[in-house]
Amino acid sequence: MVPRDVGAREIYDICVNQGLGVHGDMKVYLDLTHHSREFLDRRLGGILEIYEKFTGVDPREEPMEIFPAVHYSMGGIWTDYTRTADGFIDHQSPRNQMTSMEGLYAAGEADYQYHGANRLGANSLLSCIYTGLMMGPGVVNYIKNQKESAADLPSSLFEQAQQQWQEKFTGIKQMKGKENPYKLHAELSETMMSNVLIVRDNARLAATVEKIDEYDERWKDVECVDTSDWTNPVPSFVNQLYNMIQLSKVIAKGALLRDEFRGAHYKPEFEINQPSDFKPESFLEYTKLKADGGLKQDSFKPDHLEYMRLYEESNEKWLKSSIATFNGKGPDISYEAVDTSLIQPRPRKYD
Amino acid sequence: MSNKTITFKILRQDGPNQPSYWETFVIPYLPNSNVISCLMDIQKNPINAEGKKVRPVVWECNCLEEVCGTCTMVINGKTRQSCSALIDKLMQPITLQPLSKFPVVRDLAVDRSRMFEALKRVKAWVPMDGYHDLGPGDKILPDHQGVAYKLSECMTCGCCVEACPQYSRDNNFLGAAAISQARLFNMHPTGKLIANERLDTLMDDGGIAACGNAQNCVEVCPKSIPLTESIAEMGRQSSKRFWKTLFQI
Ligand SMILES: Cc1cc2nc3c(=O)[nH]c(=O)nc-3n(C[C@H](O)[C@H](O)[C@H](O)COP(=O)(O)OP(=O)(O)OC[C@H]3O[C@@H](n4cnc5c(N)ncnc54)[C@H](O)[C@@H]3O)c2cc1C
Ligand code: SF4
Ligand code: SF4
Ligand code: FES
């Protein structure tokens, strides 16, 4: 097994660069037929049944046709935490998982912690559970420390907020433009899938940023295709579509500005080739020698030394989270250093 | 079947207690479509067969891979998930109707709260009294795990109760799904702690006795959950509890 970004890139290479996809499509075979039916049913029963139902092909007898798809959002809402004196997390702090808005918390896939440039398989639920556990006592303590509760605030505050949203949705319902919101959404998604997904290229990213600005303009010309008042999903969808356009800008601009290859953020232009006989631990030795002033030209093989130098340089520039701030029109991107106080980053290697 | 277009006849309803009406849509054929991808195509171009611009059809969906159960509807007379209903395998015109055992919210969206209430009635959960470290849980044997895994695949979709002759809008039958979930949680080493409370509900009004053993449920369950086996097992557990309490008095 390889991590999914590596797998996805291999599939992309086979299908796009080599033109060898199954039936000429963005698909490759995943063959499980060397396992017994009993083994497959016991270990993968549910998922194989779904495959069979959707394709009409028995994956226990014939290789499956598979393709990469989006199934997680890496990055998310900025959230805080409080350190203890010995560098760990203070599990009682009301700051844990609090966003940049006081009293507003985010946990799980919505927050930006833990899965910056890549998420390892099966680690999402782990981080959901962890951030949820960490946030719970924080919220309780935050409430305990409050002198007043929501009930003590003037009702006008809530009425204003309600009015603001009512006006917003009334405005959306009155949109009578030429664009069908669902069609515009399909275009946005197609643009993002083809340009900001598995392989990223600066020229195409720059064009994508412009394209999303066009969608932003076109959103103003949307028609709210259902204006009824009962269980009407259209106004909410139009509202969400606006947010999706803004989020797409964040993703595309963040990707454009980041001139490196890190995790699932793959820019072939900036790939540093790891020598095949390189061991990740060498990097720890390298930094130690460097700190002690003992690093010599022959401490490592020349190609290893060069690789580690480039890796270090890339980290100095880019071992940072991109922070997007809304400026009223679109995102401004700034950077925040990644906290590496507990574990020193090292190159990854899969073989 | 023409390969150029797909025809849908959809039973629509603007809201609860509103009259329902049939509306026909003819959309271009695309390979590998399913009912949901077609409903999405209708959203993009909401024009009915008479060429009239109408409001897009309302339905519910989430996972698009037959694991959440929200998109259940009656398709060509059969209760099933619309995401896994492949167009190439359906006779045309394709009829879409909301589930009949639940109140219609709008068009194909229904209110399945009754199923979730039933899960609450049978306490379909593992009781926990905090998030402190409880130490390692009890070991679960592989064959036990095999049964539990199958039962845990229930997605509260409603197919079983839609097909059940005993489940009607004017009674309070729990339905096969909830009975089967009671079995799942009665198997769990911690869930077992409140096994008797679950059995009391099953022995009460609307419980196991309401099942007429018609076995329709097991026929339609998309996850092939052994529902009649679950009902029989819960019947056994209930009688055991019945006799036990009888002799204690
Ligand atoms: C196909 C697939 C397979 C996966 N497999 C794995 C796996 O094997 N292992 C693993 O660790 N992870 C896996 N993941 C990832 C993992 O499942 C998710 O990251 C995780 O479930 C997210 O949980 P969450 O509670 O943070 O967010 P969600 O489960 O997305 O919950 C967000 C909730 O917010 C609600 N909501 C949204 N907007 C509003 C609003 N405006 N008001 C009120 N409520 C709102 C939504 O309805 C939803 O209930 C998988 C994901 C997918 C898609
Ligand atoms: S038992 Fe089967 S049919 Fe019934 S709700 Fe669960 S998955 Fe659906
Ligand atoms: S066995 Fe028959 S009566 Fe009993 S729950 Fe299933 S369908 Fe309903
Ligand atoms: S959308 Fe989840 S089961 Fe169909």
XYZ file of C-alpha atoms and ligand atoms in Angstrom:
673
model
C 0.000 0.000 0.000
C 1.128 3.539 -0.748
C -0.362 6.771 0.640
C -3.268 7.963 -1.419
C -1.520 11.009 -2.872
C 1.228 8.749 -4.201
C -1.365 6.322 -5.567
C -3.360 9.143 -7.163
C -0.224 10.547 -8.843
C 0.678 7.129 -10.236
C -2.816 6.787 -11.692
C -2.585 10.290 -13.123
C 0.774 9.458 -14.695
C -0.505 6.238 -16.263
C -3.698 7.821 -17.575
C -2.634 11.335 -18.523
C 1.102 11.185 -19.274
C 1.232 7.675 -20.692
C -2.315 7.586 -22.074
C -2.800 4.047 -20.756
C -6.046 4.477 -18.786
C -8.691 1.734 -19.042
C -10.848 2.461 -22.153
C -8.793 5.655 -22.543
C -10.433 7.090 -19.400
C -8.926 8.293 -16.120
C -9.147 4.751 -14.720
C -6.833 1.895 -13.815
C -7.445 -1.658 -12.622
C -7.297 -2.675 -8.976
C -7.061 -6.435 -8.953
C -8.131 -8.377 -5.843
C -8.888 -11.649 -7.589
C -5.780 -13.378 -6.179
C -7.552 -13.438 -2.788
C -10.230 -15.988 -1.963
C -13.883 -14.927 -1.982
C -14.156 -15.752 1.732
C -11.197 -13.544 2.592
C -12.521 -10.664 0.494
C -16.037 -10.927 1.900
C -14.755 -11.038 5.432
C -12.311 -8.157 5.085
C -13.910 -5.901 2.488
C -17.484 -7.183 2.219
C -19.347 -3.870 2.448
C -17.203 -1.952 -0.011
C -17.082 -4.761 -2.594
C -20.870 -5.126 -2.438
C -21.252 -1.430 -3.198
C -18.831 -1.714 -6.132
C -20.747 -4.678 -7.498
C -24.058 -2.876 -7.130
C -22.858 0.264 -8.899
C -21.001 -1.430 -11.744
C -22.708 -4.796 -12.103
C -19.259 -6.459 -12.080
C -18.154 -8.927 -9.386
C -14.812 -7.592 -8.049
C -14.029 -11.059 -6.647
C -13.890 -12.378 -10.217
C -12.806 -9.396 -12.312
C -10.364 -6.555 -11.599
C -12.046 -3.343 -10.429
C -11.842 -0.123 -12.427
C -10.865 2.683 -10.090
C -10.067 6.394 -10.282
C -8.981 9.051 -7.767
C -11.668 11.255 -6.183
C -11.798 14.044 -3.622
C -12.724 12.713 -0.220
C -11.256 15.012 2.377
C -10.548 18.724 2.803
C -7.046 19.287 4.101
C -6.699 22.618 5.792
C -9.677 24.459 7.232
C -10.669 26.991 9.846
C -7.808 28.324 11.956
C -8.013 27.103 15.555
C -5.886 27.735 18.606
C -4.451 25.719 21.501
C -2.623 26.468 24.740
C 0.694 24.992 25.701
C 1.771 23.800 29.110
C 5.190 24.749 30.491
C 6.656 21.437 29.300
C 5.482 22.016 25.730
C 2.398 19.824 25.639
C -1.238 20.859 25.365
C -3.184 22.225 28.305
C -6.318 20.110 28.029
C -8.445 22.450 30.115
C -7.757 25.626 28.165
C -10.762 27.464 26.713
C -8.488 28.463 23.806
C -8.290 24.875 22.533
C -10.005 24.630 19.134
C -11.254 28.220 19.428
C -11.301 30.002 16.067
C -10.185 33.582 15.484
C -13.687 34.589 16.602
C -13.978 34.445 20.349
C -16.417 31.798 21.539
C -16.651 30.123 18.129
C -15.090 26.673 18.033
C -14.234 24.273 15.213
C -13.205 20.630 15.403
C -12.875 17.709 13.052
C -12.515 18.002 9.308
C -13.548 21.669 9.534
C -10.412 22.761 11.411
C -6.938 23.222 9.907
C -4.945 21.344 12.528
C -3.097 18.069 12.013
C -3.540 17.423 8.292
C -1.793 20.380 6.685
C -0.408 19.221 3.355
C -1.388 15.604 3.577
C -3.652 13.330 5.532
C -2.684 9.782 6.219
C -5.379 7.157 5.648
C -7.696 6.471 8.600
C -6.351 9.467 10.531
C -9.336 11.703 10.031
C -11.567 9.986 12.533
C -8.625 9.994 14.929
C -8.267 13.762 14.651
C -12.061 14.212 14.890
C -12.086 12.293 18.153
C -8.993 14.052 19.464
C -10.089 17.591 18.642
C -13.571 16.853 19.953
C -12.155 15.576 23.239
C -9.849 18.550 23.503
C -12.550 21.068 22.660
C -15.191 19.727 25.070
C -13.566 20.775 28.363
C -12.400 23.985 26.666
C -15.951 24.999 25.817
C -17.181 24.110 29.316
C -14.415 26.188 30.875
C -15.046 29.067 28.499
C -18.695 29.143 29.536
C -17.761 28.923 33.228
C -15.525 31.965 32.857
C -18.232 34.093 31.261
C -19.819 36.746 33.427
C -22.971 36.787 31.333
C -24.741 34.338 29.068
C -26.483 34.788 25.730
C -29.759 35.280 27.616
C -28.334 38.401 29.315
C -27.560 40.145 26.032
C -30.057 42.613 24.583
C -32.561 40.900 22.309
C -31.925 43.559 19.660
C -28.584 41.869 18.966
C -30.313 38.661 17.904
C -33.060 40.499 16.086
C -30.449 42.380 14.081
C -28.707 39.155 13.121
C -32.005 37.576 12.176
C -32.929 40.590 10.097
C -29.551 40.542 8.372
C -30.027 36.930 7.294
C -33.621 37.447 6.308
C -32.569 40.338 4.095
C -29.799 38.265 2.614
C -32.169 35.441 1.680
C -34.848 37.811 0.443
C -32.162 39.311 -1.771
C -31.160 35.870 -3.057
C -34.782 34.983 -3.809
C -35.052 38.119 -5.882
C -32.097 37.168 -8.066
C -33.483 36.901 -11.586
C -30.331 36.651 -13.685
C -29.416 34.331 -16.532
C -27.171 31.826 -14.758
C -28.533 28.546 -13.423
C -26.774 28.110 -10.042
C -26.422 24.335 -10.465
C -24.777 24.740 -13.867
C -22.406 27.373 -12.522
C -21.554 25.025 -9.653
C -20.774 22.214 -12.117
C -18.424 24.539 -14.021
C -16.663 25.625 -10.837
C -16.205 22.046 -9.784
C -14.914 21.013 -13.215
C -12.375 23.867 -13.160
C -11.150 22.961 -9.686
C -10.988 19.236 -10.456
C -8.954 19.684 -13.606
C -6.534 22.326 -12.352
C -6.112 22.226 -8.585
C -6.356 18.522 -7.865
C -3.631 15.919 -8.267
C -1.031 17.833 -10.251
C -0.541 21.582 -9.947
C 1.123 23.870 -12.428
C 1.679 27.588 -11.900
C 0.485 28.746 -15.338
C -2.730 26.753 -15.011
C -3.227 27.871 -11.416
C -2.887 31.517 -12.468
C -5.512 30.965 -15.186
C -7.730 29.218 -12.633
C -7.547 32.141 -10.214
C -8.793 34.390 -13.036
C -11.472 31.909 -14.001
C -12.813 31.815 -10.430
C -12.997 35.615 -10.435
C -15.207 35.259 -13.509
C -17.446 32.811 -11.642
C -17.636 35.346 -8.836
C -18.911 37.933 -11.342
C -21.292 35.441 -12.928
C -22.704 34.515 -9.504
C -24.226 38.006 -9.367
C -26.227 37.066 -12.464
C -27.710 33.888 -10.968
C -31.395 33.073 -11.143
C -32.918 31.728 -7.942
C -34.799 28.947 -9.752
C -37.225 28.293 -6.881
C -38.615 31.139 -4.779
C -41.160 29.211 -2.737
C -41.049 29.343 1.044
C -41.345 25.685 2.024
C -38.353 23.287 2.131
C -36.738 25.145 -0.709
C -33.087 24.158 -1.075
C -32.309 26.653 -3.835
C -31.683 29.897 -1.871
C -29.355 28.042 0.542
C -27.575 26.529 -2.431
C -27.094 29.932 -4.067
C -25.721 31.240 -0.780
C -23.380 28.254 -0.428
C -22.274 28.594 -4.029
C -20.997 32.072 -3.210
C -19.024 30.590 -0.306
C -17.706 27.785 -2.494
C -16.424 30.366 -4.980
C -14.634 32.213 -2.163
C -13.149 28.970 -0.820
C -12.019 27.969 -4.311
C -10.163 31.277 -4.523
C -8.403 30.477 -1.245
C -7.347 27.024 -2.458
C -6.243 28.138 -5.917
C -4.404 31.269 -4.772
C -2.757 29.456 -1.866
C -1.572 26.756 -4.285
C -0.325 29.278 -6.834
C 1.794 31.182 -4.317
C 3.364 28.064 -2.813
C 6.385 27.184 -4.939
C 7.186 23.769 -3.587
C 6.113 20.141 -3.583
C 4.816 19.068 -0.169
C 2.586 16.105 0.639
C -0.415 16.003 -1.641
C 0.361 19.497 -2.908
C 2.260 18.276 -5.965
C 4.045 20.706 -8.229
C 6.343 18.701 -10.504
C 8.287 21.887 -11.292
C 9.549 22.003 -7.708
C 10.102 18.318 -7.084
C 13.401 17.517 -5.354
C 14.533 14.052 -6.272
C 15.283 11.844 -3.310
C 18.199 9.455 -3.989
C 16.839 5.905 -3.917
C 19.310 4.791 -1.211
C 18.507 7.744 1.048
C 17.358 7.073 4.609
C 15.174 9.724 6.316
C 17.120 9.410 9.591
C 20.231 10.772 7.825
C 18.558 14.137 7.861
C 18.464 14.156 11.668
C 22.163 13.352 11.698
C 22.741 16.085 9.121
C 21.020 18.787 11.191
C 22.839 17.646 14.321
C 26.229 17.792 12.622
C 25.340 21.162 11.188
C 24.336 22.535 14.593
C 27.550 21.205 16.178
C 29.608 22.695 13.350
C 30.803 19.201 12.416
C 29.248 18.961 8.958
C 31.857 18.221 6.312
C 31.687 17.890 2.568
C 32.257 14.134 2.908
C 29.930 13.525 5.874
C 27.363 12.184 3.397
C 27.294 11.017 -0.189
C 27.264 14.094 -2.468
C 23.791 13.421 -3.885
C 22.423 12.887 -0.348
C 24.023 16.088 0.835
C 22.595 18.031 -2.065
C 19.143 16.514 -1.490
C 19.194 17.397 2.218
C 20.350 20.919 1.454
C 17.424 21.419 -0.926
C 14.993 19.808 1.508
C 16.153 22.112 4.277
C 15.927 25.154 2.032
C 12.396 24.232 1.024
C 11.388 23.836 4.687
C 12.860 27.198 5.610
C 10.705 28.821 2.974
C 7.601 26.696 3.089
C 7.188 24.722 6.313
C 4.349 27.124 6.998
C 0.582 27.125 6.922
C -0.996 29.467 4.407
C -3.423 31.764 6.175
C -6.175 33.301 4.077
C -7.800 36.525 5.241
C -10.852 37.845 3.437
C -10.259 41.386 2.198
C -13.817 42.016 1.060
C -13.121 40.866 -2.499
C -10.995 37.796 -2.096
C -8.295 36.222 0.041
C -4.990 37.760 1.160
C -2.473 35.019 1.869
C 0.015 35.197 4.745
C 2.018 32.460 6.456
C 2.295 30.947 9.924
C 5.215 28.697 10.879
C 4.299 25.073 11.612
C 4.906 24.114 15.256
C 7.669 21.514 15.146
C 8.676 21.795 18.801
C 7.890 18.173 19.637
C 9.132 16.384 16.573
C 11.709 17.354 14.005
C 10.413 17.099 10.445
C 12.271 14.705 8.164
C 11.852 13.655 4.553
C 9.307 10.941 3.953
C 10.145 7.763 2.161
C 7.959 4.920 0.972
C 9.351 1.633 -0.216
C -35.542 1.797 -24.784
C -34.305 4.834 -26.632
C -30.693 5.675 -26.084
C -31.209 9.347 -26.788
C -33.370 10.445 -23.870
C -34.522 9.368 -20.439
C -38.144 9.884 -19.395
C -39.139 10.357 -15.792
C -42.613 10.477 -14.297
C -42.285 12.047 -10.879
C -44.955 12.247 -8.201
C -44.604 15.767 -6.836
C -46.091 17.551 -3.860
C -45.446 21.194 -2.933
C -45.707 20.595 0.808
C -47.308 18.491 3.535
C -51.104 18.202 3.131
C -50.889 19.561 -0.398
C -52.294 17.576 -3.316
C -49.781 15.477 -5.217
C -49.422 15.591 -8.994
C -47.432 13.770 -11.661
C -44.896 15.664 -13.721
C -42.949 14.268 -16.669
C -39.389 15.208 -17.569
C -37.454 14.118 -20.641
C -33.717 14.624 -20.392
C -30.777 13.748 -22.671
C -29.303 10.304 -22.121
C -25.820 10.174 -20.589
C -23.939 6.911 -20.079
C -23.504 5.626 -16.504
C -26.286 7.808 -15.115
C -28.241 6.980 -12.018
C -31.504 8.461 -10.756
C -29.716 11.124 -8.693
C -27.438 12.268 -11.497
C -30.607 12.680 -13.595
C -32.380 14.664 -10.857
C -29.283 16.866 -10.808
C -29.552 17.318 -14.564
C -33.163 18.408 -14.067
C -31.957 20.995 -11.521
C -29.616 22.422 -14.152
C -32.445 22.752 -16.643
C -35.777 22.567 -14.816
C -38.123 22.297 -17.800
C -40.860 19.663 -17.903
C -41.959 17.550 -20.868
C -44.465 20.233 -21.904
C -41.603 22.695 -22.202
C -42.736 24.632 -19.143
C -40.166 26.051 -16.735
C -40.892 24.548 -13.313
C -39.291 24.422 -9.879
C -36.550 21.787 -9.671
C -37.561 18.530 -7.977
C -36.757 18.321 -4.259
C -35.187 15.139 -2.885
C -32.609 14.199 -0.267
C -29.216 12.603 -0.735
C -25.823 12.685 0.843
C -23.238 9.938 0.334
C -24.054 8.946 -3.285
C -22.669 5.487 -2.518
C -25.561 3.742 -0.801
C -24.394 4.041 2.769
C -26.434 6.919 4.214
C -29.951 5.869 3.248
C -31.363 9.387 2.779
C -32.112 9.044 -0.936
C -34.596 6.190 -0.563
C -37.695 6.486 -2.777
C -40.058 4.261 -4.728
C -38.579 3.728 -8.179
C -40.686 1.890 -10.742
C -42.766 0.631 -7.853
C -39.835 -0.717 -5.852
C -38.442 0.859 -2.690
C -34.706 1.461 -3.060
C -31.914 4.036 -3.022
C -31.914 6.450 -5.937
C -28.113 6.839 -5.977
C -27.612 3.149 -6.776
C -30.541 2.972 -9.213
C -28.676 2.764 -12.528
C -30.601 4.132 -15.501
C -29.389 1.392 -17.850
C -31.105 -1.188 -15.666
C -34.468 0.591 -15.386
C -37.534 0.357 -17.641
C -38.726 3.659 -19.031
C -40.604 5.802 -18.269
C -38.999 5.722 -14.837
C -41.505 6.523 -12.096
C -40.323 8.181 -8.900
C -42.561 8.381 -5.833
C -41.868 9.353 -2.241
C -41.924 6.597 0.402
C -45.560 6.000 1.363
C -45.082 5.161 5.049
C -43.775 8.591 6.032
C -45.208 12.113 5.757
C -44.082 13.868 2.583
C -42.083 17.026 3.250
C -41.864 18.055 -0.361
C -41.750 16.124 -3.658
C -39.558 13.065 -2.979
C -38.301 14.183 0.441
C -40.071 12.507 3.358
C -39.795 12.829 7.128
C -38.314 9.588 8.496
C -38.230 10.836 12.129
C -40.341 7.865 13.165
C -37.431 5.542 12.390
C -35.066 7.597 14.526
C -37.642 7.729 17.315
C -37.787 3.929 17.106
C -33.995 3.777 17.548
C -34.393 5.920 20.655
C -37.189 3.671 21.935
C -34.938 0.603 21.715
C -31.942 2.565 23.078
C -29.817 1.730 20.043
C -26.576 2.867 21.592
C -23.778 1.811 23.927
C -24.339 3.536 27.295
C -21.406 5.723 28.374
C -21.142 7.909 31.452
C -18.202 10.104 30.550
C -15.171 10.483 28.374
C -12.632 9.467 30.989
C -10.327 6.553 30.230
C -12.353 3.398 30.786
C -9.474 1.054 30.030
C -9.560 -1.556 27.295
C -12.995 -2.852 26.296
C -14.003 -6.506 26.272
C -12.695 -8.669 23.442
C -15.152 -9.463 20.679
C -14.810 -12.865 19.008
C -14.447 -12.951 15.195
C -17.696 -14.857 14.477
C -19.533 -12.522 16.821
C -17.933 -9.599 15.028
C -19.056 -11.001 11.677
C -22.717 -10.955 12.753
C -22.418 -7.533 14.392
C -20.729 -6.051 11.304
C -23.605 -7.115 9.085
C -26.197 -5.679 11.499
C -24.220 -2.453 11.818
C -24.568 -1.827 8.090
C -28.184 -0.695 8.590
C -28.515 2.872 7.294
C -32.062 3.538 8.585
C -33.101 3.921 4.949
C -36.688 2.778 5.476
C -36.956 0.142 2.727
C -37.870 -2.561 5.238
C -40.683 -0.590 6.827
C -41.937 0.655 3.450
C -42.386 -2.974 2.368
C -43.798 -4.197 5.689
C -47.570 -4.843 5.725
C -47.669 -4.350 9.506
C -46.046 -0.900 9.506
C -48.642 1.757 8.831
C -48.978 5.464 9.318
C -51.585 4.978 12.038
C -49.820 2.458 14.282
C -46.678 2.550 16.399
C -44.836 -0.579 15.228
C -41.080 -0.196 15.726
C -40.301 -1.912 12.415
C -37.655 -4.432 11.453
C -34.703 -2.007 11.396
C -35.082 -0.955 15.044
C -35.654 -4.544 16.214
C -32.470 -5.555 14.428
C -30.549 -2.681 16.008
C -31.765 -3.797 19.438
C -30.163 -7.158 18.622
C -26.902 -5.459 17.594
C -26.615 -3.478 20.829
C -27.701 -6.413 22.973
C -24.709 -8.289 21.498
C -22.226 -5.592 22.437
C -20.287 -6.218 25.673
C -21.128 -2.748 27.027
C -24.409 -2.365 25.165
C -25.563 -5.510 26.991
C -25.742 -3.570 30.254
C -29.167 -2.249 29.266
C -30.304 -5.333 27.317
C -33.386 -5.754 29.509
C -34.539 -2.192 28.922
C -34.444 -2.910 25.186
C -36.374 -6.144 25.648
C -39.020 -4.346 27.701
C -39.614 -1.995 24.782
C -39.754 -4.908 22.355
C -42.334 -6.648 24.562
C -44.413 -3.494 24.811
C -47.049 -2.073 22.480
C -45.740 -1.747 18.897
C -42.936 -4.190 19.629
C -42.160 -7.662 18.372
C -45.728 -8.920 18.700
C -46.798 -6.515 15.947
C -44.663 -8.360 13.395
C -46.772 -10.701 11.267
C -43.726 -12.535 9.937
C -44.477 -11.564 6.333
C -40.720 -11.444 5.614
C -41.066 -8.621 3.074
C -38.471 -6.636 5.009
C -35.630 -9.065 4.451
C -36.462 -9.222 0.726
C -36.002 -5.495 0.173
C -33.143 -4.641 2.547
C -30.374 -3.210 0.321
C -27.743 -4.271 2.846
C -29.038 -7.876 3.009
C -29.393 -7.652 6.759
C -30.854 -10.913 8.127
C -33.913 -9.135 9.518
C -36.124 -12.175 10.097
C -33.238 -13.811 11.935
C -32.953 -10.672 14.092
C -36.685 -10.646 14.766
C -36.608 -14.341 15.745
C -33.572 -13.794 17.978
C -35.184 -10.835 19.724
C -38.366 -12.902 20.099
C -36.289 -15.568 21.877
C -34.592 -13.021 24.139
C -37.961 -11.451 24.963
C -39.643 -14.767 25.874
C -36.672 -15.657 28.042
C -37.012 -12.369 29.863
C -40.777 -12.839 30.100
C -40.462 -16.230 31.836
C -37.653 -15.043 34.049
C -39.604 -12.048 35.373
C -42.700 -14.207 35.735
C -40.944 -16.617 38.082
C -39.263 -13.877 40.060
C -42.618 -12.497 41.148
C -15.895 8.236 1.260
C -15.131 8.627 2.498
C -14.412 7.663 3.189
C -13.686 8.001 4.325
N -13.005 7.021 4.984
C -12.321 7.329 6.109
C -11.623 6.308 6.852
O -11.633 5.130 6.481
N -10.947 6.680 7.978
C -10.913 7.975 8.410
O -10.303 8.253 9.435
N -11.568 8.945 7.733
C -12.267 8.664 6.604
N -12.928 9.667 5.915
C -12.897 11.034 6.442
C -13.825 11.173 7.644
O -14.960 10.344 7.462
C -14.307 12.619 7.785
O -13.201 13.469 7.769
C -15.036 12.797 9.114
O -16.178 11.977 9.132
C -15.445 14.256 9.330
O -16.186 14.343 10.531
P -16.647 15.735 11.098
O -17.507 15.455 12.267
O -15.479 16.629 11.282
O -17.485 16.398 9.907
P -18.808 15.858 9.225
O -19.037 14.428 9.530
O -18.728 16.311 7.811
O -19.934 16.652 10.006
C -20.255 17.986 9.707
C -21.704 18.167 10.117
O -22.072 19.541 10.043
C -23.357 19.647 9.501
N -23.486 20.991 8.932
C -22.919 21.491 7.818
N -23.289 22.754 7.650
C -24.093 23.081 8.688
C -24.779 24.266 9.068
N -24.714 25.370 8.356
N -25.499 24.227 10.189
C -25.578 23.096 10.936
N -24.949 21.955 10.624
C -24.220 21.956 9.515
C -23.400 18.541 8.475
O -24.720 18.180 8.183
C -22.644 17.411 9.173
O -23.487 16.620 9.961
C -13.667 9.349 4.780
C -14.406 10.311 4.105
C -15.134 9.973 2.974
C -15.910 11.035 2.241
S -32.665 -2.884 7.933
Fe -32.087 -2.678 5.778
S -33.917 -1.879 4.795
Fe -34.197 -1.582 6.978
S -33.482 0.493 7.355
Fe -31.751 -0.872 7.725
S -30.679 -0.943 5.773
Fe -32.693 -0.098 5.355
S -41.280 -9.934 8.983
Fe -42.923 -8.948 7.885
S -44.253 -8.055 9.404
Fe -42.289 -8.521 10.390
S -41.143 -6.652 10.163
Fe -40.609 -7.913 8.397
S -42.044 -7.265 6.802
Fe -42.829 -6.490 8.733
S -27.219 9.149 -1.219
Fe -26.670 7.943 0.504
S -27.696 6.101 0.123
Fe -28.077 7.212 -1.666
